[in-house]
GROMACS .gro file of C-alpha atoms in nm:
model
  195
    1UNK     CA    1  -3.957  -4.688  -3.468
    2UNK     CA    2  -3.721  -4.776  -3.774
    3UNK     CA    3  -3.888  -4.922  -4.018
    4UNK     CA    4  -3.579  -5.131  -4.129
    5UNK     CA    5  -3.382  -5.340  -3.876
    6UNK     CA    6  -3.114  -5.201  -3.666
    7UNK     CA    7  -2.831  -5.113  -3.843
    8UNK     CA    8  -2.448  -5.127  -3.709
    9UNK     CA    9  -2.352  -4.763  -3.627
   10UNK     CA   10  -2.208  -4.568  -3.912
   11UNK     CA   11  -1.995  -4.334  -3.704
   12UNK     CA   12  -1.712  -4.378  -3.378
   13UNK     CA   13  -1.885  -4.368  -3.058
   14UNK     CA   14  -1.763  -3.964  -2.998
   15UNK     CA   15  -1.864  -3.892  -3.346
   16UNK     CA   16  -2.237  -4.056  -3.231
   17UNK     CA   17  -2.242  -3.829  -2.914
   18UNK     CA   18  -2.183  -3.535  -3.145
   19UNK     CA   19  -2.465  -3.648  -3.370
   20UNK     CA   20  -2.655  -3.741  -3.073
   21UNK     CA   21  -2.618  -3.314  -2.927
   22UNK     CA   22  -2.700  -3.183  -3.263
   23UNK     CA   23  -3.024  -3.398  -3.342
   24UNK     CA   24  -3.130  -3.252  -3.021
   25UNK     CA   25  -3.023  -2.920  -3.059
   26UNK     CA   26  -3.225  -2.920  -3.405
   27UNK     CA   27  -3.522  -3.032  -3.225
   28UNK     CA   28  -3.535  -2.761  -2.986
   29UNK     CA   29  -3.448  -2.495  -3.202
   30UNK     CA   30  -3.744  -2.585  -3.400
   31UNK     CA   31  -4.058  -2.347  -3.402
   32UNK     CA   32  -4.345  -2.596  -3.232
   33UNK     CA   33  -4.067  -2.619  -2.933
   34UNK     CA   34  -3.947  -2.215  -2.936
   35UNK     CA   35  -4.307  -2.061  -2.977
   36UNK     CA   36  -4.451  -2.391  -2.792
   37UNK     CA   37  -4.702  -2.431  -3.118
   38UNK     CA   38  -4.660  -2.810  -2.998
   39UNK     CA   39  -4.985  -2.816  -2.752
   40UNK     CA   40  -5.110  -3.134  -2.628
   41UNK     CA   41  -5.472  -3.002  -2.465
   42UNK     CA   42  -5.804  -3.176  -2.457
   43UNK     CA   43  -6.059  -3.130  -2.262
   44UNK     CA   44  -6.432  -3.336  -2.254
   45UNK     CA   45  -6.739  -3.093  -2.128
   46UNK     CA   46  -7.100  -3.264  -2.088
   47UNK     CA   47  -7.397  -3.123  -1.935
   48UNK     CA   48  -7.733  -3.300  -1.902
   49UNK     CA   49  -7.981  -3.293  -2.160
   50UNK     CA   50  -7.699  -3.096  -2.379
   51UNK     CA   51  -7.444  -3.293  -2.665
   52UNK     CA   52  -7.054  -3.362  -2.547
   53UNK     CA   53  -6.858  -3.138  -2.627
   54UNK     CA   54  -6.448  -3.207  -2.706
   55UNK     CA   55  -6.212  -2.938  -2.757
   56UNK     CA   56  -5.897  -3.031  -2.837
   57UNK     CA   57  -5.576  -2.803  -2.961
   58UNK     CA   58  -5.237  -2.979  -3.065
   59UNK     CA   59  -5.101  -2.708  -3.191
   60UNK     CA   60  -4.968  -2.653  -3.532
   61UNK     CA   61  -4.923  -2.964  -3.763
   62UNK     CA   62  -4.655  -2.798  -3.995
   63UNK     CA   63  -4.484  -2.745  -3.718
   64UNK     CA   64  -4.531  -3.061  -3.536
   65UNK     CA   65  -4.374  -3.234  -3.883
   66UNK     CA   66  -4.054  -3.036  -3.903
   67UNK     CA   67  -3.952  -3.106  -3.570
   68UNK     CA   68  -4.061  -3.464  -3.628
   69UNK     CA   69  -3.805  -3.499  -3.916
   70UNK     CA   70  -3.519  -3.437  -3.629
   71UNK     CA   71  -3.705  -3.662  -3.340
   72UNK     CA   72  -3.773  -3.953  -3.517
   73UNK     CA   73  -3.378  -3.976  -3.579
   74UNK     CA   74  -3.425  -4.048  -3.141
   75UNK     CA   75  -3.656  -4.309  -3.209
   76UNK     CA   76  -3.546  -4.510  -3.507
   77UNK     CA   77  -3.311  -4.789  -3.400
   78UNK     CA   78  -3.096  -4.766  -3.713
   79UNK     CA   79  -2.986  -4.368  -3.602
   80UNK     CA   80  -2.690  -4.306  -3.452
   81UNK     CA   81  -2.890  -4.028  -3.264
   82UNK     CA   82  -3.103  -4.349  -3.099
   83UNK     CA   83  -3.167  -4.239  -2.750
   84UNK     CA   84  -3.142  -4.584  -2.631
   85UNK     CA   85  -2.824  -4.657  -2.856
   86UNK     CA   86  -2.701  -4.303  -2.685
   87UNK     CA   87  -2.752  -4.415  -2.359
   88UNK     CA   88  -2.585  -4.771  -2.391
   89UNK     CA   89  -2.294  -4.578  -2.532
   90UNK     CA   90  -2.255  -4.394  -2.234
   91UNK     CA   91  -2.309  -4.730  -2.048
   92UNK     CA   92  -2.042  -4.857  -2.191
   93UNK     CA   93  -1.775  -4.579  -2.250
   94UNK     CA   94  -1.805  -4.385  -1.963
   95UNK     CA   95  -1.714  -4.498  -1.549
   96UNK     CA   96  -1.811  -4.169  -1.403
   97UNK     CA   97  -2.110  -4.227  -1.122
   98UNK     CA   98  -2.270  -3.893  -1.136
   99UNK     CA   99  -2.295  -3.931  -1.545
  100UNK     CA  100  -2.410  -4.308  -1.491
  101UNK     CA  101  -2.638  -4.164  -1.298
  102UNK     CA  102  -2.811  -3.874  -1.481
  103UNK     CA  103  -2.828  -4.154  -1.778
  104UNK     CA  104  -3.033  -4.433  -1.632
  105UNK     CA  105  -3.260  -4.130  -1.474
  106UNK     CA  106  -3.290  -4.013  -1.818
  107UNK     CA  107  -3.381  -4.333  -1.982
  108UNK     CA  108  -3.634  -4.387  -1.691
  109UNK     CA  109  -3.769  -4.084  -1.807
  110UNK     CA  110  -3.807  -4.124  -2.142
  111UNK     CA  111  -3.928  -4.496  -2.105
  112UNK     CA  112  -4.200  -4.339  -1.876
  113UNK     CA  113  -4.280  -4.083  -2.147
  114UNK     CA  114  -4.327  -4.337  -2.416
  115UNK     CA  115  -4.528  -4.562  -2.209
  116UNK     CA  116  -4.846  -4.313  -2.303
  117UNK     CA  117  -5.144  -4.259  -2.104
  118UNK     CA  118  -5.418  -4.437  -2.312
  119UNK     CA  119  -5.451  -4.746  -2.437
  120UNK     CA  120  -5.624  -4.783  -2.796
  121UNK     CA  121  -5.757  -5.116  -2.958
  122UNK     CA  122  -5.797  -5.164  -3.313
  123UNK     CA  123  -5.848  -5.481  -3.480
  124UNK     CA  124  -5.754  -5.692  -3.175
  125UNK     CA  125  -5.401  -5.511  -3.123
  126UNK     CA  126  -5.347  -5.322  -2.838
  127UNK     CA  127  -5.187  -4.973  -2.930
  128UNK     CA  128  -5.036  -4.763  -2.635
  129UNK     CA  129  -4.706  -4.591  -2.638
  130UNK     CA  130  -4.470  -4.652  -2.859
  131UNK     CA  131  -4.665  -4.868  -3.052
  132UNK     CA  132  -4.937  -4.566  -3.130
  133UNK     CA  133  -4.577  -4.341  -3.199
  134UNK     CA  134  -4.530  -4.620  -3.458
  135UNK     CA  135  -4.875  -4.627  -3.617
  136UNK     CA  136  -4.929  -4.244  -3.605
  137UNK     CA  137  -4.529  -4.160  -3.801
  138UNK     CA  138  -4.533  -4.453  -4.088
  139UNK     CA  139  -4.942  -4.463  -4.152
  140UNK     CA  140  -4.982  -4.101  -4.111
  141UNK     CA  141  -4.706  -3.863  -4.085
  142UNK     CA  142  -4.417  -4.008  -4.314
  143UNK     CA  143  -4.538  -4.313  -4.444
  144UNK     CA  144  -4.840  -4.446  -4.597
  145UNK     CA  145  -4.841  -4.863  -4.471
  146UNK     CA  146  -5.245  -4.921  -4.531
  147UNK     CA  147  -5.230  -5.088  -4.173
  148UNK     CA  148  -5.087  -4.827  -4.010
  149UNK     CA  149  -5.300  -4.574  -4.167
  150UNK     CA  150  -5.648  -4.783  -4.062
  151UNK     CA  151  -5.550  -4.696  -3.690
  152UNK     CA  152  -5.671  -4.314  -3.780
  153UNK     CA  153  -5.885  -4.359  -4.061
  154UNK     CA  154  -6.248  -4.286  -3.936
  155UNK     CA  155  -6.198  -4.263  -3.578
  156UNK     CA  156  -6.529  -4.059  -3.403
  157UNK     CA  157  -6.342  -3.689  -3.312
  158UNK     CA  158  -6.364  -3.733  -2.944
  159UNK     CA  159  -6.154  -4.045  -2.974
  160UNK     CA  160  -5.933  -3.868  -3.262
  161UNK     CA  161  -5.839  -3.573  -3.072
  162UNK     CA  162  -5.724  -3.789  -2.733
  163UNK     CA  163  -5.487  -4.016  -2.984
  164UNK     CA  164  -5.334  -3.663  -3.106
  165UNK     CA  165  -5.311  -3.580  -2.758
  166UNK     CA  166  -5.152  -3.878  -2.619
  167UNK     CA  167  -4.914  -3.880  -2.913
  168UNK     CA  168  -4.799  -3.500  -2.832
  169UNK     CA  169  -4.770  -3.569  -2.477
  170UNK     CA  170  -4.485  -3.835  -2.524
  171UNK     CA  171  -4.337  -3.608  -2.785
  172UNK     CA  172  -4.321  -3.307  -2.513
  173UNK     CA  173  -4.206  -3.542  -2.243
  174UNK     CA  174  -3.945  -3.712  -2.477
  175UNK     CA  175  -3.778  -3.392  -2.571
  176UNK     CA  176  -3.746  -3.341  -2.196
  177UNK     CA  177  -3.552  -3.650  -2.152
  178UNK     CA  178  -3.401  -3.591  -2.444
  179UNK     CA  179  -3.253  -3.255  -2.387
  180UNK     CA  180  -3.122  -3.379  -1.971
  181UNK     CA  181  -2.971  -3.650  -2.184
  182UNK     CA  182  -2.830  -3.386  -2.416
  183UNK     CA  183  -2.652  -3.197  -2.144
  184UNK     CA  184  -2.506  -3.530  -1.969
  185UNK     CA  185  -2.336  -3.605  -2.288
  186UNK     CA  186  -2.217  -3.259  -2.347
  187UNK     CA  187  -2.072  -3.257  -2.000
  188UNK     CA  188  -1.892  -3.568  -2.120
  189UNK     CA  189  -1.743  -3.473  -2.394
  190UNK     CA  190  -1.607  -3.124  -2.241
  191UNK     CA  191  -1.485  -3.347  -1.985
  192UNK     CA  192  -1.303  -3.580  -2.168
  193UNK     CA  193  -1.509  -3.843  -1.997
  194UNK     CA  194  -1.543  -4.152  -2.252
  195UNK     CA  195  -1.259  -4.430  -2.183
   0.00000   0.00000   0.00000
């Protein structure tokens, strides 16, 4: 998700868990997770001889933006809050089976969450996932790359509203893997686990 490449960690592996906690923490103390105004619902009615009709709610975009400020620190590669990053740590520094495996069941998870649901072509490139994460924070949310951007310039609504929804789906399920991971690493550090 980081725009620049990966950087080398700018804090000691314990001082990245603690990072790693309070990123999270931040996200879920935010107001689209606490009042759930993060929605990711879309529905599709048709009925003969009538138009289509899309409803869609995603909830509240101010909202949806401050907790992004804390979750993209998850997804960009140069954080030390990197979910991946977070889980290699633990990889690495930590010999304790039941930890091991919460971690890879966690990373499973959020893989599977970031996979998406739908796939989306625009100008011959495939967008699903990740990718669509990509697109949707630097062309529309924090950034303003032109290419980026094109993805949700003049989509038709009904096509609109099922990127949103995709999009807020792999943010809800994220968090969830995020947060499991959360607790494994607390449990960790109260433990004194890291060798």
């Amino acid at each position: 998700m980081a725009r620049r490449g990966a950087a080398t960690p700018r804090r000691d592996d314990e001082e990245r868990l603690l990072h790693y906690v309070a990123t999270v923490d931040r996200c879920i103390s935010r107001r689209a997770v606490q009042e759930r105004t993060l929605r990711a619902r879309f529905s599709i009615r048709s009925t003969i001889g009538e138009p289509v009709e899309v409803e869609a709610d995603h909830g509240d975009e101010e909202d949806v933006r401050s907790l992004m400020l804390e979750f993209r620190k998850l997804l960009a590669k140069d954080d030390d809050a990197h979910f991946f990053g977070i889980c290699n740590l633990v990889e690495r520094r930590v010999d304790d089976s039941e930890m091991l495996t919460y971690t890879r069941s966690n990373r499973d998870n959020w893989k599977v969450a970031l996979s998406g649901a739908i796939n989306f072509e625009h100008n011959g490139r495939s967008l699903r996932g990740e990718s669509l994460m990509d697109a949707w924070i630097n062309g529309v949310l924090f950034h303003s790359d032109p290419a980026m951007a094109a993805v949700f310039e003049a989509l038709p609504h009904m096509l609109s509203a099922m990127m949103y929804q995709d999009i807020n789906s792999m943010i809800i399920e994220c968090l969830r893997a995020a947060h499991a991971q959360r607790n494994v690493v607390n449990e960790i550090l109260e433990n004194g686990l890291l060798v």
